[in-house]
């Protein structure tokens, strides 16, 4: 793992959110909140969970403020869509800033996980990989839900990313 890999993944995150947010913003609240059978139910619930998870991981990585609540509350962490879109853009910038400055790839990251109820320790590179993999996983679910809802989606392949 290298700083360049982190920066590429941060760009990928922002690129993907850059097309997802306008599509989802064009949907009604009812369409966004419709349970579509995904793990977190709806498009809004999945994106809300992803926002919460990204905020939690960034707090561990950069020492910033962690979100409140538990993982079980994440589908309803954000209910105000315009506020969500603004917060998502700000978080994507925070991720890009961190990725542009992160140089620590050795050692362990230690945190208390409310999800499993105990302290966890893992290699930093494993945590960084999980962070970006988690984003890709849940955005993939959103992509599938958007496609099933008849929305026109965009490319998700890293080699098609602008400035790749």
XYZ file of N, CA and C in Angstrom:
492
model
N 0.850 -1.175 0.000
C 0.000 0.000 0.000
C 0.892 1.234 0.000
N 0.438 2.242 -0.717
C 1.204 3.480 -0.846
C 0.287 4.686 -0.652
N 0.882 5.849 -0.435
C 0.056 7.062 -0.386
C -0.720 7.271 -1.692
N -0.116 6.900 -2.807
C -0.787 7.055 -4.104
C -2.043 6.180 -4.199
N -1.995 4.990 -3.606
C -3.165 4.116 -3.602
C -4.294 4.753 -2.793
N -3.957 5.277 -1.614
C -4.974 5.953 -0.803
C -5.592 7.112 -1.576
N -4.762 7.899 -2.230
C -5.249 9.053 -2.983
C -6.140 8.618 -4.146
N -5.758 7.538 -4.841
C -6.582 7.021 -5.931
C -7.951 6.580 -5.405
N -7.957 5.872 -4.284
C -9.217 5.386 -3.737
C -10.091 6.532 -3.230
N -9.467 7.567 -2.681
C -10.229 8.743 -2.265
C -10.846 9.430 -3.481
N -10.087 9.529 -4.585
C -10.638 10.097 -5.830
C -11.784 9.234 -6.348
N -11.609 7.913 -6.280
C -12.656 6.995 -6.734
C -13.932 7.195 -5.917
N -13.785 7.292 -4.606
C -14.930 7.529 -3.724
C -15.675 8.796 -4.143
N -14.941 9.889 -4.313
C -15.570 11.160 -4.680
C -16.187 11.092 -6.074
N -15.532 10.435 -7.005
C -16.057 10.285 -8.366
C -17.388 9.526 -8.349
N -17.423 8.437 -7.623
C -18.653 7.651 -7.556
C -19.774 8.422 -6.870
N -19.467 9.045 -5.735
C -20.498 9.838 -5.054
C -20.933 11.016 -5.912
N -20.040 11.501 -6.765
C -20.356 12.629 -7.630
C -21.452 12.352 -8.637
N -21.620 11.097 -9.057
C -22.742 10.790 -9.949
C -23.922 10.177 -9.196
N -23.652 9.498 -8.100
C -24.752 8.890 -7.337
C -25.656 9.963 -6.714
N -25.071 10.964 -6.079
C -25.865 11.959 -5.343
C -26.880 12.685 -6.229
N -26.514 13.190 -7.414
C -27.528 13.854 -8.237
C -28.664 12.931 -8.683
N -28.337 11.678 -8.983
C -29.393 10.737 -9.380
C -30.358 10.521 -8.222
N -29.814 10.262 -7.047
C -30.665 10.004 -5.883
C -31.415 11.273 -5.483
N -30.788 12.431 -5.645
C -31.460 13.698 -5.326
C -32.660 13.932 -6.228
N -32.619 13.382 -7.430
C -33.739 13.526 -8.352
C -34.913 12.599 -8.059
N -34.751 11.720 -7.111
C -35.816 10.798 -6.725
C -36.639 11.431 -5.607
N -37.858 10.998 -5.476
C -38.696 11.485 -4.375
C -38.265 10.827 -3.068
N -38.700 11.422 -1.957
C -38.419 10.814 -0.648
C -38.967 9.400 -0.590
N -40.139 9.188 -1.157
C -40.755 7.856 -1.149
C -39.876 6.869 -1.908
N -39.368 7.272 -3.074
C -38.505 6.385 -3.854
C -37.190 6.099 -3.122
N -36.607 7.123 -2.499
C -35.352 6.940 -1.766
C -35.536 6.025 -0.559
N -36.714 6.125 0.089
C -36.955 5.388 1.328
C -37.611 4.022 1.128
N -37.948 3.673 -0.096
C -38.606 2.397 -0.375
C -37.677 1.229 -0.036
N -38.178 0.288 0.763
C -37.397 -0.893 1.111
C -37.235 -1.739 -0.147
N -36.018 -1.889 -0.580
C -35.715 -2.611 -1.817
C -35.024 -3.950 -1.538
N -35.065 -4.393 -0.295
C -34.529 -5.697 0.056
C -33.031 -5.734 0.295
N -32.384 -4.591 0.322
C -30.945 -4.548 0.625
C -30.752 -4.690 2.130
N -29.525 -4.903 2.556
C -29.241 -5.124 3.971
C -29.728 -3.962 4.825
N -29.560 -2.739 4.334
C -30.037 -1.562 5.058
C -31.334 -1.026 4.453
N -32.027 -1.876 3.724
C -33.370 -1.594 3.230
C -33.418 -0.772 1.965
N -33.312 0.509 2.112
C -33.555 1.446 1.014
C -32.266 2.061 0.492
N -32.409 2.823 -0.575
C -31.283 3.595 -1.091
C -30.835 4.591 -0.028
N -31.786 5.328 0.536
C -31.449 6.308 1.569
C -30.828 5.633 2.783
N -31.366 4.502 3.210
C -30.831 3.791 4.369
C -29.414 3.299 4.137
N -29.148 2.813 2.933
C -27.811 2.321 2.611
C -26.815 3.469 2.554
N -27.199 4.562 1.902
C -26.301 5.718 1.830
C -26.081 6.336 3.212
N -27.106 6.328 4.043
C -26.980 6.847 5.403
C -26.007 5.981 6.212
N -26.144 4.663 6.086
C -25.215 3.754 6.760
C -23.784 4.007 6.288
N -23.618 4.168 4.996
C -22.289 4.395 4.449
C -21.698 5.694 4.964
N -22.512 6.741 5.045
C -22.039 8.020 5.581
C -21.575 7.831 7.025
N -22.400 7.174 7.831
C -22.051 6.945 9.229
C -20.749 6.154 9.337
N -20.642 5.080 8.549
C -19.435 4.259 8.591
C -18.196 5.036 8.171
N -18.326 5.833 7.110
C -17.183 6.642 6.673
C -16.775 7.641 7.752
N -17.751 8.240 8.409
C -17.448 9.184 9.481
C -16.754 8.478 10.655
N -17.223 7.280 10.968
C -16.624 6.520 12.071
C -15.169 6.169 11.755
N -14.920 5.656 10.554
C -13.557 5.301 10.184
C -12.660 6.524 10.108
N -13.172 7.630 9.562
C -12.346 8.831 9.489
C -11.990 9.339 10.879
N -12.898 9.232 11.820
C -12.578 9.626 13.196
C -11.421 8.782 13.728
N -11.400 7.518 13.387
C -10.306 6.647 13.812
C -9.010 7.005 13.103
N -9.116 7.398 11.839
C -7.922 7.692 11.047
C -7.334 9.063 11.341
N -8.211 10.087 11.420
C -7.679 11.451 11.535
C -7.926 12.092 12.896
N -8.573 11.370 13.797
C -8.803 11.894 15.143
C -9.944 12.879 15.244
N -10.691 13.062 14.159
C -11.833 13.976 14.183
C -12.997 13.398 14.960
N -14.066 14.143 14.961
C -15.255 13.748 15.719
C -15.943 12.542 15.084
N -16.320 11.592 15.925
C -17.050 10.407 15.478
C -18.547 10.702 15.505
N -19.302 10.020 14.647
C -20.750 10.207 14.685
C -21.340 9.549 15.921
N -22.474 9.986 16.329
C -23.162 9.358 17.447
C -23.953 8.159 16.980
N -24.588 7.519 17.915
C -25.460 6.400 17.595
C -24.713 5.096 17.413
N -25.503 4.065 17.152
C -24.939 2.728 16.955
C -25.162 2.299 15.514
N -24.514 1.233 15.147
C -24.637 0.716 13.786
C -26.089 0.393 13.436
N -26.882 0.027 14.418
C -28.281 -0.324 14.175
C -29.121 0.898 13.801
N -28.656 2.070 14.166
C -29.365 3.309 13.861
C -28.921 3.940 12.550
N -27.932 3.359 11.894
C -27.334 4.006 10.732
C -28.274 4.209 9.546
N -29.259 3.357 9.301
C -30.131 3.626 8.158
C -30.933 4.923 8.296
N -31.082 5.414 9.502
C -31.823 6.663 9.708
C -30.933 7.758 10.291
N -29.617 7.585 10.181
C -28.673 8.573 10.698
C -28.912 9.935 10.038
N -29.129 9.925 8.735
C -29.456 11.143 7.999
C -30.858 11.013 7.434
N -31.732 11.951 7.748
C -33.104 11.944 7.219
C -33.362 13.142 6.304
N -32.550 14.180 6.397
C -32.712 15.399 5.603
C -31.810 15.268 4.371
N -32.432 15.038 3.199
C -31.642 14.747 2.008
C -30.727 15.897 1.590
N -31.198 17.154 1.482
C -30.275 18.229 1.107
C -29.085 18.352 2.080
N -29.332 18.187 3.364
C -28.238 18.236 4.341
C -27.287 17.057 4.130
N -27.855 15.907 3.787
C -27.031 14.728 3.524
C -26.090 14.982 2.356
N -26.607 15.529 1.256
C -25.789 15.767 0.062
C -24.624 16.698 0.396
N -24.906 17.759 1.140
C -23.841 18.690 1.537
C -22.825 18.017 2.455
N -23.309 17.247 3.411
C -22.417 16.565 4.352
C -21.569 15.509 3.644
N -22.149 14.836 2.649
C -21.406 13.826 1.891
C -20.249 14.473 1.141
N -20.508 15.618 0.506
C -19.452 16.324 -0.218
C -18.347 16.769 0.740
N -18.716 17.264 1.897
C -17.722 17.690 2.884
C -16.913 16.494 3.379
N -17.575 15.360 3.597
C -16.865 14.170 4.056
C -15.926 13.652 2.968
N -16.360 13.692 1.715
C -15.487 13.256 0.625
C -14.237 14.125 0.558
N -14.376 15.421 0.834
C -13.213 16.307 0.870
C -12.310 15.961 2.053
N -12.920 15.654 3.176
C -12.141 15.240 4.357
C -11.334 13.977 4.056
N -11.962 13.034 3.367
C -11.281 11.787 2.998
C -10.117 12.097 2.060
N -10.346 12.959 1.068
C -9.285 13.323 0.124
C -8.139 14.022 0.840
N -8.461 14.914 1.751
C -7.414 15.621 2.507
C -6.586 14.636 3.328
N -7.258 13.718 4.014
C -6.557 12.714 4.813
C -5.668 11.848 3.918
N -6.229 11.379 2.797
C -5.463 10.503 1.905
C -4.236 11.230 1.343
N -4.351 12.534 1.135
C -3.228 13.300 0.623
C -2.135 13.542 1.641
N -2.440 13.310 2.911
C -1.470 13.562 3.980
C -1.020 12.303 4.716
N -1.770 11.205 4.577
C -1.472 10.005 5.351
C -0.165 9.373 4.901
N 0.713 9.128 5.849
C 1.996 8.491 5.566
C 2.264 7.300 6.480
N 1.364 7.042 7.427
C 1.567 5.955 8.390
C 0.878 4.681 7.893
N 1.687 3.724 7.481
C 1.155 2.456 6.994
C 1.568 1.288 7.879
N 2.402 1.571 8.862
C 2.870 0.529 9.772
C 2.077 0.583 11.068
N 2.087 -0.513 11.769
C 1.489 -0.547 13.092
C 0.008 -0.864 13.079
N -0.520 -0.810 14.260
C -1.894 -1.203 14.510
C -2.772 0.015 14.770
N -4.008 -0.121 14.416
C -5.032 0.827 14.814
C -5.866 0.106 15.862
N -6.113 0.759 16.982
C -6.862 0.155 18.078
C -8.084 1.008 18.348
N -9.259 0.371 18.461
C -10.494 1.093 18.731
C -11.485 0.168 19.424
N -12.465 0.793 20.032
C -13.554 0.023 20.630
C -14.662 -0.069 19.597
N -15.104 -1.282 19.303
C -16.188 -1.503 18.352
C -17.488 -1.749 19.111
N -18.421 -0.842 18.954
C -19.737 -1.042 19.541
C -20.480 -2.191 18.874
N -20.158 -2.452 17.594
C -20.832 -3.522 16.850
C -20.554 -4.893 17.450
N -19.324 -5.105 17.921
C -18.976 -6.401 18.507
C -18.771 -6.320 20.012
N -18.820 -5.110 20.566
C -18.752 -4.929 22.007
C -17.396 -5.185 22.634
N -16.322 -4.877 21.894
C -14.990 -5.077 22.461
C -13.959 -4.256 21.702
N -12.778 -4.178 22.308
C -11.669 -3.489 21.662
C -11.147 -4.336 20.503
N -10.811 -3.669 19.411
C -10.290 -4.329 18.215
C -8.928 -3.723 17.907
N -8.033 -4.539 17.401
C -6.732 -4.086 16.937
C -6.485 -4.733 15.581
N -6.103 -3.902 14.596
C -5.830 -4.427 13.256
C -4.754 -3.585 12.596
N -4.035 -4.195 11.672
C -3.029 -3.457 10.911
C -3.687 -2.270 10.213
N -2.992 -1.152 10.186
C -3.512 0.045 9.531
C -3.887 -0.233 8.077
N -3.033 -0.964 7.361
C -3.330 -1.205 5.945
C -4.598 -2.040 5.775
N -4.867 -2.928 6.710
C -6.115 -3.694 6.666
C -7.301 -2.755 6.879
N -7.177 -1.834 7.824
C -8.254 -0.869 8.090
C -8.490 0.045 6.896
N -7.413 0.524 6.272
C -7.557 1.395 5.110
C -8.234 0.631 3.961
N -7.819 -0.619 3.759
C -8.424 -1.439 2.717
C -9.901 -1.670 3.003
N -10.215 -1.999 4.245
C -11.613 -2.214 4.620
C -12.444 -0.957 4.375
N -11.924 0.189 4.750
C -12.626 1.458 4.591
C -13.095 1.650 3.149
N -12.182 1.509 2.206
C -12.552 1.721 0.807
C -13.369 0.550 0.257
N -13.101 -0.663 0.707
C -13.897 -1.806 0.276
C -15.343 -1.674 0.756
N -15.533 -1.195 1.980
C -16.867 -0.996 2.542
C -17.656 -0.001 1.692
N -16.995 1.083 1.276
C -17.650 2.073 0.410
C -18.098 1.425 -0.899
N -17.181 0.702 -1.522
C -17.469 0.085 -2.819
C -18.601 -0.925 -2.696
N -18.577 -1.698 -1.651
C -19.623 -2.706 -1.414
C -21.004 -2.057 -1.342
N -21.148 -1.064 -0.487
C -22.471 -0.463 -0.309
C -22.886 0.406 -1.493
N -21.935 1.069 -2.147
C -22.312 1.803 -3.361
C -22.735 0.827 -4.452
N -22.153 -0.365 -4.460
C -22.596 -1.402 -5.396
C -24.045 -1.785 -5.140
N -24.425 -1.874 -3.866
C -25.824 -2.142 -3.542
C -26.714 -1.003 -4.034
N -26.268 0.229 -3.830
C -27.039 1.390 -4.282
C -27.148 1.373 -5.801
N -26.064 1.047 -6.484
C -26.073 0.961 -7.945
C -27.132 -0.039 -8.405
N -27.160 -1.191 -7.769
C -28.151 -2.218 -8.136
C -29.579 -1.730 -7.869
N -29.783 -1.063 -6.727
C -31.126 -0.551 -6.414
C -31.533 0.538 -7.401
N -30.601 1.407 -7.777
C -30.906 2.456 -8.747
C -31.253 1.853 -10.104
N -30.476 0.861 -10.530
C -30.744 0.196 -11.802
C -32.116 -0.464 -11.786
N -32.427 -1.159 -10.703
C -33.735 -1.813 -10.578
C -34.874 -0.804 -10.554
N -34.594 0.406 -10.073
C -35.611 1.466 -10.020
C -35.739 2.199 -11.357
N -34.970 1.765 -12.368
C -35.060 2.364 -13.684
C -34.217 3.614 -13.883
N -33.308 3.876 -12.958
C -32.447 5.047 -13.071
C -31.251 4.736 -13.980
N -30.775 5.724 -14.695
C -29.588 5.593 -15.539
C -28.363 5.812 -14.655
N -27.544 4.771 -14.531
C -26.358 4.849 -13.697
C -25.113 5.066 -14.564
N -23.970 5.142 -13.928
C -22.712 5.432 -14.614
C -21.704 4.317 -14.381
N -20.550 4.459 -15.019
C -19.474 3.486 -14.850
C -19.011 3.444 -13.402
N -18.588 2.266 -12.989
C -18.038 2.104 -11.641
C -16.616 1.551 -11.667
N -16.063 1.325 -12.834
C -14.740 0.724 -12.950
C -13.638 1.766 -12.759
N -12.700 1.470 -11.896
C -11.613 2.396 -11.596
C -10.856 2.828 -12.862
N -10.550 1.924 -13.812
C -9.821 2.388 -14.995
C -10.583 3.410 -15.850
N -11.897 3.556 -15.622
C -12.680 4.549 -16.368
C -12.774 5.876 -15.637
N -12.146 5.952 -14.468
C -12.178 7.170 -13.676
C -11.404 8.260 -14.414
N -11.953 9.475 -14.450
C -11.197 10.585 -15.049
C -9.840 10.737 -14.369
N -8.847 11.069 -15.136
C -7.475 11.276 -14.639
C -6.863 10.014 -14.058
N -7.320 8.852 -14.534
C -6.735 7.590 -14.039
C -5.365 7.413 -14.644
